[in-house]
Coordinates of C-alpha atoms in Angstrom, one line a residue:
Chain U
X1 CA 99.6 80.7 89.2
X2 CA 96.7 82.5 87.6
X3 CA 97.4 85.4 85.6
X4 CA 95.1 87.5 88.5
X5 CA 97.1 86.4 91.2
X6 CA 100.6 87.1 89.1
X7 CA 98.8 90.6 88.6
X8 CA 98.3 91.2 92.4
X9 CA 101.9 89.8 92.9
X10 CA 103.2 92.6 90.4
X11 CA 100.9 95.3 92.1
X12 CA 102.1 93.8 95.8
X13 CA 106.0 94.7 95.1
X14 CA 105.2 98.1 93.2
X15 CA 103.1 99.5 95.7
X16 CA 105.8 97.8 99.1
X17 CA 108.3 99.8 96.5
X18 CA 106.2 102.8 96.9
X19 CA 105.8 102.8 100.5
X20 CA 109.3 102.1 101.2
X21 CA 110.3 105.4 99.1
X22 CA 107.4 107.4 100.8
X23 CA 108.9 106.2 103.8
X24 CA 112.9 107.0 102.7
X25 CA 111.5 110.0 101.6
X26 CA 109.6 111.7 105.1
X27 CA 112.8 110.1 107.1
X28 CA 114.8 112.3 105.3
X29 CA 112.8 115.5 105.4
X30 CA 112.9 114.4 109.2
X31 CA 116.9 114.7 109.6
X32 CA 117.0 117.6 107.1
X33 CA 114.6 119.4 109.4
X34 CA 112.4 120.2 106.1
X35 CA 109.3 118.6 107.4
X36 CA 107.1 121.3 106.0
X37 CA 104.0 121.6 104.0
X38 CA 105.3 122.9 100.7
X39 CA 107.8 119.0 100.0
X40 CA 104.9 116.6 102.2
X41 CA 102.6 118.1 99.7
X42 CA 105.0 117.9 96.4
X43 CA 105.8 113.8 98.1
X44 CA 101.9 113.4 98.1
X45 CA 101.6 114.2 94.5
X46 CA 104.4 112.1 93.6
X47 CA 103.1 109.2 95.4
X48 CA 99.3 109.5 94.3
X49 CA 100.7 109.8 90.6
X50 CA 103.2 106.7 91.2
X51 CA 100.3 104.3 92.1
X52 CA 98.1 105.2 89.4
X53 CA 101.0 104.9 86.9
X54 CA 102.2 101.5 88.9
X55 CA 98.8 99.9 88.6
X56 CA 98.4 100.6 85.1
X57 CA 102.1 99.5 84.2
X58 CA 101.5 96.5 86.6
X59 CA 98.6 95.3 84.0
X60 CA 100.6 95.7 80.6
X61 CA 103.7 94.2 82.3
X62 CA 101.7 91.4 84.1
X63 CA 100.0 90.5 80.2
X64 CA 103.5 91.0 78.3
X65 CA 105.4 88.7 80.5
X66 CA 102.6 86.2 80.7
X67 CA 102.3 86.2 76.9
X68 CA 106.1 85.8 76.9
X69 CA 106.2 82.6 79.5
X70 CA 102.8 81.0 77.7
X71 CA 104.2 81.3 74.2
X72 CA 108.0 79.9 75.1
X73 CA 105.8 76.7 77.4
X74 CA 103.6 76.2 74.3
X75 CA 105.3 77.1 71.6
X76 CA 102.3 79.1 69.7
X77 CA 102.8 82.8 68.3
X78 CA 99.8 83.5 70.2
X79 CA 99.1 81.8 73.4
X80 CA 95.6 81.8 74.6
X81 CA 96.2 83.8 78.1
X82 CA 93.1 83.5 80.8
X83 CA 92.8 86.7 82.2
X84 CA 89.1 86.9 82.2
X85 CA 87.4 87.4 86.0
X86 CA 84.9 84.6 87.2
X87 CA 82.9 85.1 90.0
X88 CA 85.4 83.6 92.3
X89 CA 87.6 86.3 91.6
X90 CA 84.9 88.8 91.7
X91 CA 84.4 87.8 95.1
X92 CA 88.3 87.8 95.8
X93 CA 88.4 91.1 94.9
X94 CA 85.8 92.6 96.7
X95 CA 87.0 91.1 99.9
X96 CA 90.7 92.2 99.4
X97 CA 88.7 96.0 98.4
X98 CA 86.9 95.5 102.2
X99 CA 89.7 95.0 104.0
X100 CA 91.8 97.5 102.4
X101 CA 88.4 99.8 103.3
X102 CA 88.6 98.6 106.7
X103 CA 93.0 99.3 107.1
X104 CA 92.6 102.9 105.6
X105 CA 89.6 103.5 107.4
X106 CA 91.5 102.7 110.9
X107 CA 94.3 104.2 109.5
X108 CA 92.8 108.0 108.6
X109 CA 91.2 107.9 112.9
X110 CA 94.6 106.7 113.7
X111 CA 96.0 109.3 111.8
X112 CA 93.1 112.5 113.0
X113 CA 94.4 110.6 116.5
X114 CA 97.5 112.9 116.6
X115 CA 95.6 115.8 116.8
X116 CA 94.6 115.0 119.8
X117 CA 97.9 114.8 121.1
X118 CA 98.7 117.9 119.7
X119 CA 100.7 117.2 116.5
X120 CA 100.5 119.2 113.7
X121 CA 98.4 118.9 110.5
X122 CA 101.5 117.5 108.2
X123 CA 101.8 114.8 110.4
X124 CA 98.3 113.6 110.2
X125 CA 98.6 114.3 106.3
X126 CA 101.9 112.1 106.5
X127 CA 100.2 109.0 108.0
X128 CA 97.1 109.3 106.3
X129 CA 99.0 109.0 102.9
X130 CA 101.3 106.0 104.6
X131 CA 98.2 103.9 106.0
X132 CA 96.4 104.6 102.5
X133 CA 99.5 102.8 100.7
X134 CA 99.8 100.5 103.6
X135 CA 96.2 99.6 103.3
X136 CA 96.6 99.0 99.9
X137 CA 99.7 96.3 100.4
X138 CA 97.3 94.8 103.1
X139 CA 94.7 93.9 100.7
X140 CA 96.5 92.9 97.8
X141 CA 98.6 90.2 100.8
X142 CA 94.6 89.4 101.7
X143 CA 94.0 88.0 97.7
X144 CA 96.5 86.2 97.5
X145 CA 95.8 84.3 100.8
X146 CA 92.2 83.8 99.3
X147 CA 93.6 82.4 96.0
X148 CA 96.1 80.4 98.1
X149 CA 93.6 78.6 100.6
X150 CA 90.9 78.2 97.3
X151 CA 88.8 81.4 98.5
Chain T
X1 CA 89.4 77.6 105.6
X2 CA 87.0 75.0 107.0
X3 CA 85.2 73.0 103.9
X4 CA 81.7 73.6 103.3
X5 CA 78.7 71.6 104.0
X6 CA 78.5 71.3 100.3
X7 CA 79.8 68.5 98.8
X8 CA 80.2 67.2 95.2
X9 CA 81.1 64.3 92.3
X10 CA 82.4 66.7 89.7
X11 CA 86.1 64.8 89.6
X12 CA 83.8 61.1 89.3
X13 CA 81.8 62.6 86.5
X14 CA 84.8 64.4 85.0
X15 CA 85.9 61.2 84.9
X16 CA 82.8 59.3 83.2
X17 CA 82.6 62.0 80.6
X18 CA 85.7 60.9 78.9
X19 CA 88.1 61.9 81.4
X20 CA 87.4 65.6 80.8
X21 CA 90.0 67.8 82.0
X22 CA 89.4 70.3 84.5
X23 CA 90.7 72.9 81.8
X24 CA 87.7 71.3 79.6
X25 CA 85.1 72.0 82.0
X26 CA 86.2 75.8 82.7
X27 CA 86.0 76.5 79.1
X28 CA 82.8 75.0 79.0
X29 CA 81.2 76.8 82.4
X30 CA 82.8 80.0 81.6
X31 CA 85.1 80.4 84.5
X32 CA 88.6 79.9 85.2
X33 CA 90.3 76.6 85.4
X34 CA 91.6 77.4 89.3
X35 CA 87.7 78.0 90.1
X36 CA 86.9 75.0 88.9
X37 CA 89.8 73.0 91.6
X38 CA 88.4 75.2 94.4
X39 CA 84.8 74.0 93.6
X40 CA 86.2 70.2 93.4
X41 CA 88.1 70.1 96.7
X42 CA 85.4 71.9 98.4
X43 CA 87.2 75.1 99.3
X44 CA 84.6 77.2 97.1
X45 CA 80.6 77.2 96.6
X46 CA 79.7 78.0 93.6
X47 CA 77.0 80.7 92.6
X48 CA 73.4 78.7 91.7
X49 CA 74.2 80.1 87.8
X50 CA 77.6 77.9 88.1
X51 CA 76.2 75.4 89.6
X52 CA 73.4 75.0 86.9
X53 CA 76.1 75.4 84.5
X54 CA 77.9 72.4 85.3
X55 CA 75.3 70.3 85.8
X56 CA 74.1 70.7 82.1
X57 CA 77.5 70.1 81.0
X58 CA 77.6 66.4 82.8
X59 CA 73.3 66.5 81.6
X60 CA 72.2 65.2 85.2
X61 CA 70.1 67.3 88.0
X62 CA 71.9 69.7 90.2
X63 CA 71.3 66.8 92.9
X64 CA 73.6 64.2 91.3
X65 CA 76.5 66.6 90.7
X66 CA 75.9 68.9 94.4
X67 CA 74.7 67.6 97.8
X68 CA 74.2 69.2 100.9
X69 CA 75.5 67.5 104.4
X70 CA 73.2 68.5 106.9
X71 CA 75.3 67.1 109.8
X72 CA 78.4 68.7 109.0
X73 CA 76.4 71.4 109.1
X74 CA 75.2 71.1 113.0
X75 CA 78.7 70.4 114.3

C-alpha cells in the first residue's frame, strides 16, 4: 500500500469518526428536544474545525507511522518514504474531488428539498453539514477503489 | 475496469535491461513505483510526457515500448 492510499485510509476513518459523532450528536439534541439554532450552530463549528484539524493530523500521523514501519522493515535511521504525487495520483485525486462535488452537490438540493415540505431552516442546515461530511467519506471510498482496480 | 486498447513490452524490456526492477524504472521516470504496475498490466495510460520518459530509459522509439490495438478498439 502506497503511502497516498494509507493517507486516504487515515482520512476515511477520521472523517466516518466525524460523521458518526455529528450524527450521535443531532440524535441527541432530538430526544433532548434542544434542536435549536444556537447548539446546530455551536455542532457546526465543532465539526468544520474537526475536519480541518483531522486532515492535517491525518498527514503527520500517516508520515510518522510510515517512517516508523519503513525504518523497522529496512532497518535504516532514515528510510526513503514515497510520498511524492505522480500524475496517476493527480488524476486519482481529482476524480475522488468530482465525485465528492457531485454527492454534496445532490446532497445541498436534497437538503433545500425540505423546504419544500415545510421543514424548518435547522433542518436543512443539519443535512447540509451531514451530506458535506458524507460526501467527503464517498470520495475518499472512490480513491481507494481507483488505487485498488490500478486507476 | 476494462483494459485499454493500449498495450505494451515494458516487463520484456525490463527484463533485457538487466532485469530492472519496477522500483528502478519509477525512480528513473519520476513516478511512483504502483504507477508504474498499473501502466504494465494495462490498467493505466500513461500521459505522452511518461510515455516518452520510459521510452528513453529502455533508448527505443515510443513504438517498440507502446502499441495501439485497433481491433480491441472497435469491439
Amino acid at each position: 500500500m502506497s503511502f497516498k492510499q494509507k493517507n486516504i485510509m487515515v482520512t476515511l476513518v477520521n472523517f466516518s469518526l466525524i460523521l458518526l459523532f455529528y450524527l450521535l450528536r443531532v440524535s441527541q439534541l432530538l430526544r433532548n428536544d434542544n434542536f435549536s439554532s444556537t447548539p446546530i450552530f455551536r455542532l457546526w463549528g465543532i465539526i468544520i474545525v474537526m475536519a480541518v484539524f483531522v486532515t492535517i493530523a491525518a498527514t503527520i500521523l500517516t508520515h510518522i507511522v510510515s517512517a516508523i514501519i519503513a525504518a523497522i522493515r529496512t532497518g535504516q535511521k532514515n528510510p526513503k518514504i514515497e510520498d511524492f504525487e505522480d500524475e496517476r495520483d493527480k488524476l486519482i485525486d481529482l476524480k475522488g474531488t468530482q465525485f465528492t462535488y457531485t454527492a454534496s452537490s445532490l446532497g445541498a438540493f436534497v437538503a433545500m428539498l425540505t423546504f419544500v415540505f415545510g421543514q424548518p431552516p435547522l433542518v436543512m442546515f443539519s443535512l447540509l453539514i451531514f451530506f458535506g461530511v458524507l460526501a467527503q467519506v464517498m470520495g475518499d471510498i472512490t480513491r481507494l477503489v481507483l488505487y485498488q482496480r490500478g486507476f | 475496469m476494462a483494459k485499454s486498447s493500449i498495450s505494451n513490452n515494458i516487463r520484456t524490456l525490463r527484463f533485457m535491461h538487466s532485469e530492472m526492477t519496477q522500483q528502478d524504472l519509477a525512480d528513473k521516470v519520476g513516478v511512483t513505483r504502483q504507477t508504474i504496475v498499473a501502466i504494465e498490466k494495462a490498467k493505466y495510460s500513461p500521459s505522452l510526457e511518461v510515455a516518452f520518459r520510459i521510452a528513453r530509459v529502455f533508448k527505443s522509439p515510443l513504438e517498440a515500448v507502446f502499441s495501439y490495438d485497433e481491433e480491441e478498439e472497435s469491439i
